């Protein structure tokens, strides 16, 4: 099973369709924040809130994270 990850939406469509064709795994973890956060954000409270929201999101995605972990460690998902 091939492993793929996508950072941006533009290349995601192409990559996901090529991985689907090759029967590969495709993971995209994209937490949605309650408010927009600038790329150059420096306010500690905003950054801490962003980290917290990301942790909550990743905990909700634990099944997918576990599959990804097994793919990375063992090269295939049983």
Tab-separated table of N, CA and C in Angstrom:
chain	number	residue	atom	x	y	z
A	1	UNK	N	0.848	-1.176	0.000
A	1	UNK	CA	0.000	0.000	0.000
A	1	UNK	C	0.887	1.232	0.000
A	2	UNK	N	0.655	2.149	-0.924
A	2	UNK	CA	1.439	3.376	-0.991
A	2	UNK	C	0.883	4.380	0.004
A	3	UNK	N	1.730	5.300	0.445
A	3	UNK	CA	1.348	6.272	1.456
A	3	UNK	C	1.456	7.661	0.872
A	4	UNK	N	0.444	8.483	1.062
A	4	UNK	CA	0.488	9.840	0.553
A	4	UNK	C	-0.001	10.833	1.577
A	5	UNK	N	0.522	12.026	1.516
A	5	UNK	CA	0.078	13.110	2.386
A	5	UNK	C	-0.011	14.371	1.546
A	6	UNK	N	-0.946	15.232	1.864
A	6	UNK	CA	-1.161	16.445	1.090
A	6	UNK	C	-1.115	17.646	2.004
A	7	UNK	N	-0.460	18.701	1.543
A	7	UNK	CA	-0.407	19.937	2.304
A	7	UNK	C	-1.409	20.948	1.747
A	8	UNK	N	-1.447	21.147	0.444
A	8	UNK	CA	-2.328	22.161	-0.116
A	8	UNK	C	-3.444	21.534	-0.943
A	9	UNK	N	-4.551	22.252	-1.063
A	9	UNK	CA	-5.727	21.747	-1.770
A	9	UNK	C	-5.458	21.588	-3.258
A	10	UNK	N	-4.673	22.497	-3.833
A	10	UNK	CA	-4.415	22.471	-5.269
A	10	UNK	C	-3.804	21.165	-5.728
A	11	UNK	N	-2.739	20.724	-5.076
A	11	UNK	CA	-2.103	19.474	-5.501
A	11	UNK	C	-2.818	18.276	-4.894
A	12	UNK	N	-3.681	18.498	-3.927
A	12	UNK	CA	-4.363	17.390	-3.266
A	12	UNK	C	-5.267	16.608	-4.181
A	13	UNK	N	-5.961	17.294	-5.077
A	13	UNK	CA	-6.875	16.601	-5.980
A	13	UNK	C	-6.107	15.672	-6.912
A	14	UNK	N	-5.005	16.155	-7.452
A	14	UNK	CA	-4.199	15.335	-8.353
A	14	UNK	C	-3.585	14.166	-7.614
A	15	UNK	N	-3.008	14.438	-6.447
A	15	UNK	CA	-2.343	13.393	-5.682
A	15	UNK	C	-3.335	12.347	-5.203
A	16	UNK	N	-4.479	12.783	-4.698
A	16	UNK	CA	-5.439	11.812	-4.178
A	16	UNK	C	-5.977	10.919	-5.290
A	17	UNK	N	-6.211	11.470	-6.467
A	17	UNK	CA	-6.723	10.638	-7.556
A	17	UNK	C	-5.660	9.669	-8.050
A	18	UNK	N	-4.387	10.093	-8.081
A	18	UNK	CA	-3.335	9.165	-8.515
A	18	UNK	C	-3.125	8.068	-7.482
A	19	UNK	N	-3.229	8.383	-6.192
A	19	UNK	CA	-3.092	7.359	-5.156
A	19	UNK	C	-4.275	6.398	-5.185
A	20	UNK	N	-5.462	6.916	-5.462
A	20	UNK	CA	-6.635	6.051	-5.577
A	20	UNK	C	-6.449	5.063	-6.727
A	21	UNK	N	-5.913	5.550	-7.826
A	21	UNK	CA	-5.655	4.698	-8.981
A	21	UNK	C	-4.637	3.612	-8.635
A	22	UNK	N	-3.650	3.948	-7.796
A	22	UNK	CA	-2.611	2.995	-7.404
A	22	UNK	C	-2.997	2.209	-6.156
A	23	UNK	N	-4.210	2.404	-5.663
A	23	UNK	CA	-4.694	1.764	-4.438
A	23	UNK	C	-3.799	2.097	-3.250
A	24	UNK	N	-3.496	3.374	-3.097
A	24	UNK	CA	-2.646	3.825	-2.004
A	24	UNK	C	-3.453	4.506	-0.924
A	25	UNK	N	-2.830	4.683	0.215
A	25	UNK	CA	-3.476	5.365	1.335
A	25	UNK	C	-3.327	6.870	1.168
A	26	UNK	N	-4.353	7.606	1.535
A	26	UNK	CA	-4.347	9.064	1.414
A	26	UNK	C	-4.839	9.652	2.726
A	27	UNK	N	-4.026	10.480	3.360
A	27	UNK	CA	-4.385	11.101	4.631
A	27	UNK	C	-4.249	12.606	4.506
A	28	UNK	N	-5.230	13.314	5.022
A	28	UNK	CA	-5.166	14.772	5.060
A	28	UNK	C	-5.754	15.207	6.392
A	29	UNK	N	-4.915	15.769	7.238
A	29	UNK	CA	-5.350	16.262	8.537
A	29	UNK	C	-5.396	17.781	8.473
A	30	UNK	N	-6.604	18.341	8.513
A	30	UNK	CA	-6.784	19.779	8.386
A	30	UNK	C	-7.765	20.270	9.446
A	31	UNK	N	-7.263	20.682	10.598
A	31	UNK	CA	-8.180	21.209	11.617
A	31	UNK	C	-8.768	22.544	11.169
A	32	UNK	N	-10.023	22.765	11.496
A	32	UNK	CA	-10.698	24.023	11.200
A	32	UNK	C	-10.724	24.833	12.492
A	33	UNK	N	-10.167	26.040	12.431
A	33	UNK	CA	-10.100	26.882	13.626
A	33	UNK	C	-11.332	27.767	13.732
A	34	UNK	N	-11.674	28.130	14.970
A	34	UNK	CA	-12.863	28.947	15.218
A	34	UNK	C	-12.732	30.338	14.616
A	35	UNK	N	-11.493	30.851	14.541
A	35	UNK	CA	-11.280	32.147	13.903
A	35	UNK	C	-10.053	32.058	13.012
A	36	UNK	N	-9.994	32.943	12.034
A	36	UNK	CA	-8.884	32.940	11.090
A	36	UNK	C	-7.585	33.331	11.796
A	37	UNK	N	-6.511	32.615	11.487
A	37	UNK	CA	-5.207	32.874	12.092
A	37	UNK	C	-4.239	33.241	10.976
A	38	UNK	N	-3.604	34.401	11.120
A	38	UNK	CA	-2.643	34.859	10.114
A	38	UNK	C	-1.380	34.004	10.157
A	39	UNK	N	-0.702	33.890	9.023
A	39	UNK	CA	0.533	33.109	8.968
A	39	UNK	C	1.622	33.695	9.853
A	40	UNK	N	1.603	35.010	10.039
A	40	UNK	CA	2.624	35.657	10.867
A	40	UNK	C	2.092	36.013	12.263
A	41	UNK	N	1.116	35.265	12.744
A	41	UNK	CA	0.512	35.514	14.062
A	41	UNK	C	1.574	35.438	15.154
A	42	UNK	N	1.546	36.414	16.075
A	42	UNK	CA	2.525	36.427	17.168
A	42	UNK	C	1.871	36.521	18.546
A	43	UNK	N	0.559	36.627	18.591
A	43	UNK	CA	-0.148	36.701	19.864
A	43	UNK	C	-0.133	35.320	20.518
A	44	UNK	N	0.469	35.232	21.698
A	44	UNK	CA	0.608	33.937	22.373
A	44	UNK	C	-0.736	33.275	22.659
A	45	UNK	N	-1.723	34.049	23.070
A	45	UNK	CA	-3.038	33.479	23.383
A	45	UNK	C	-3.660	32.835	22.140
A	46	UNK	N	-3.542	33.503	21.009
A	46	UNK	CA	-4.077	32.959	19.762
A	46	UNK	C	-3.342	31.690	19.361
A	47	UNK	N	-2.024	31.696	19.485
A	47	UNK	CA	-1.226	30.521	19.112
A	47	UNK	C	-1.503	29.334	20.027
A	48	UNK	N	-1.639	29.593	21.319
A	48	UNK	CA	-1.947	28.519	22.267
A	48	UNK	C	-3.324	27.933	21.974
A	49	UNK	N	-4.291	28.792	21.666
A	49	UNK	CA	-5.631	28.321	21.315
A	49	UNK	C	-5.589	27.472	20.044
A	50	UNK	N	-4.778	27.887	19.082
A	50	UNK	CA	-4.635	27.137	17.844
A	50	UNK	C	-4.044	25.748	18.117
A	51	UNK	N	-3.035	25.680	18.980
A	51	UNK	CA	-2.432	24.399	19.346
A	51	UNK	C	-3.466	23.512	20.037
A	52	UNK	N	-4.240	24.092	20.945
A	52	UNK	CA	-5.255	23.323	21.669
A	52	UNK	C	-6.306	22.757	20.712
A	53	UNK	N	-6.797	23.598	19.806
A	53	UNK	CA	-7.800	23.143	18.846
A	53	UNK	C	-7.242	22.034	17.950
A	54	UNK	N	-5.964	22.123	17.604
A	54	UNK	CA	-5.326	21.085	16.794
A	54	UNK	C	-5.230	19.776	17.565
A	55	UNK	N	-4.871	19.853	18.850
A	55	UNK	CA	-4.790	18.640	19.676
A	55	UNK	C	-6.158	17.966	19.790
A	56	UNK	N	-7.197	18.757	19.996
A	56	UNK	CA	-8.557	18.213	20.091
A	56	UNK	C	-8.941	17.546	18.772
A	57	UNK	N	-8.650	18.206	17.669
A	57	UNK	CA	-8.960	17.652	16.347
A	57	UNK	C	-8.236	16.324	16.122
A	58	UNK	N	-6.943	16.272	16.451
A	58	UNK	CA	-6.165	15.050	16.232
A	58	UNK	C	-6.640	13.915	17.132
A	59	UNK	N	-7.109	14.229	18.330
A	59	UNK	CA	-7.664	13.180	19.206
A	59	UNK	C	-8.926	12.583	18.592
A	60	UNK	N	-9.703	13.422	17.908
A	60	UNK	CA	-10.913	12.919	17.256
A	60	UNK	C	-10.575	12.059	16.037
A	61	UNK	N	-9.383	12.247	15.485
A	61	UNK	CA	-8.942	11.501	14.305
A	61	UNK	C	-8.037	10.330	14.674
A	62	UNK	N	-8.098	9.853	15.913
A	62	UNK	CA	-7.150	8.872	16.435
A	62	UNK	C	-7.125	7.578	15.614
A	63	UNK	N	-8.259	7.156	15.066
A	63	UNK	CA	-8.272	5.927	14.261
A	63	UNK	C	-7.418	6.081	13.008
A	64	UNK	N	-7.533	7.236	12.338
A	64	UNK	CA	-6.728	7.483	11.146
A	64	UNK	C	-5.253	7.653	11.497
A	65	UNK	N	-4.978	8.290	12.619
A	65	UNK	CA	-3.592	8.461	13.063
A	65	UNK	C	-2.968	7.100	13.349
A	66	UNK	N	-3.736	6.193	13.930
A	66	UNK	CA	-3.223	4.856	14.222
A	66	UNK	C	-2.928	4.082	12.934
A	67	UNK	N	-3.794	4.198	11.944
A	67	UNK	CA	-3.538	3.549	10.655
A	67	UNK	C	-2.275	4.122	10.023
A	68	UNK	N	-2.136	5.446	10.053
A	68	UNK	CA	-0.947	6.092	9.500
A	68	UNK	C	0.309	5.640	10.233
A	69	UNK	N	0.224	5.519	11.547
A	69	UNK	CA	1.365	5.059	12.352
A	69	UNK	C	1.787	3.657	11.927
A	70	UNK	N	0.819	2.771	11.747
A	70	UNK	CA	1.136	1.398	11.342
A	70	UNK	C	1.730	1.347	9.937
A	71	UNK	N	1.239	2.207	9.053
A	71	UNK	CA	1.802	2.257	7.705
A	71	UNK	C	3.254	2.722	7.724
A	72	UNK	N	3.536	3.718	8.556
A	72	UNK	CA	4.903	4.240	8.641
A	72	UNK	C	5.832	3.215	9.280
A	73	UNK	N	5.384	2.594	10.368
A	73	UNK	CA	6.248	1.655	11.091
A	73	UNK	C	6.446	0.332	10.359
A	74	UNK	N	5.384	-0.198	9.779
A	74	UNK	CA	5.436	-1.548	9.220
A	74	UNK	C	5.352	-1.600	7.694
A	75	UNK	N	5.079	-0.476	7.065
A	75	UNK	CA	5.023	-0.448	5.612
A	75	UNK	C	3.720	-0.919	5.007
A	76	UNK	N	2.835	-1.456	5.814
A	76	UNK	CA	1.541	-1.917	5.313
A	76	UNK	C	0.564	-1.949	6.474
A	77	UNK	N	-0.705	-1.874	6.167
A	77	UNK	CA	-1.736	-1.939	7.194
A	77	UNK	C	-2.350	-3.328	7.157
A	78	UNK	N	-2.310	-4.033	8.290
A	78	UNK	CA	-2.829	-5.414	8.304
A	78	UNK	C	-4.328	-5.492	8.055
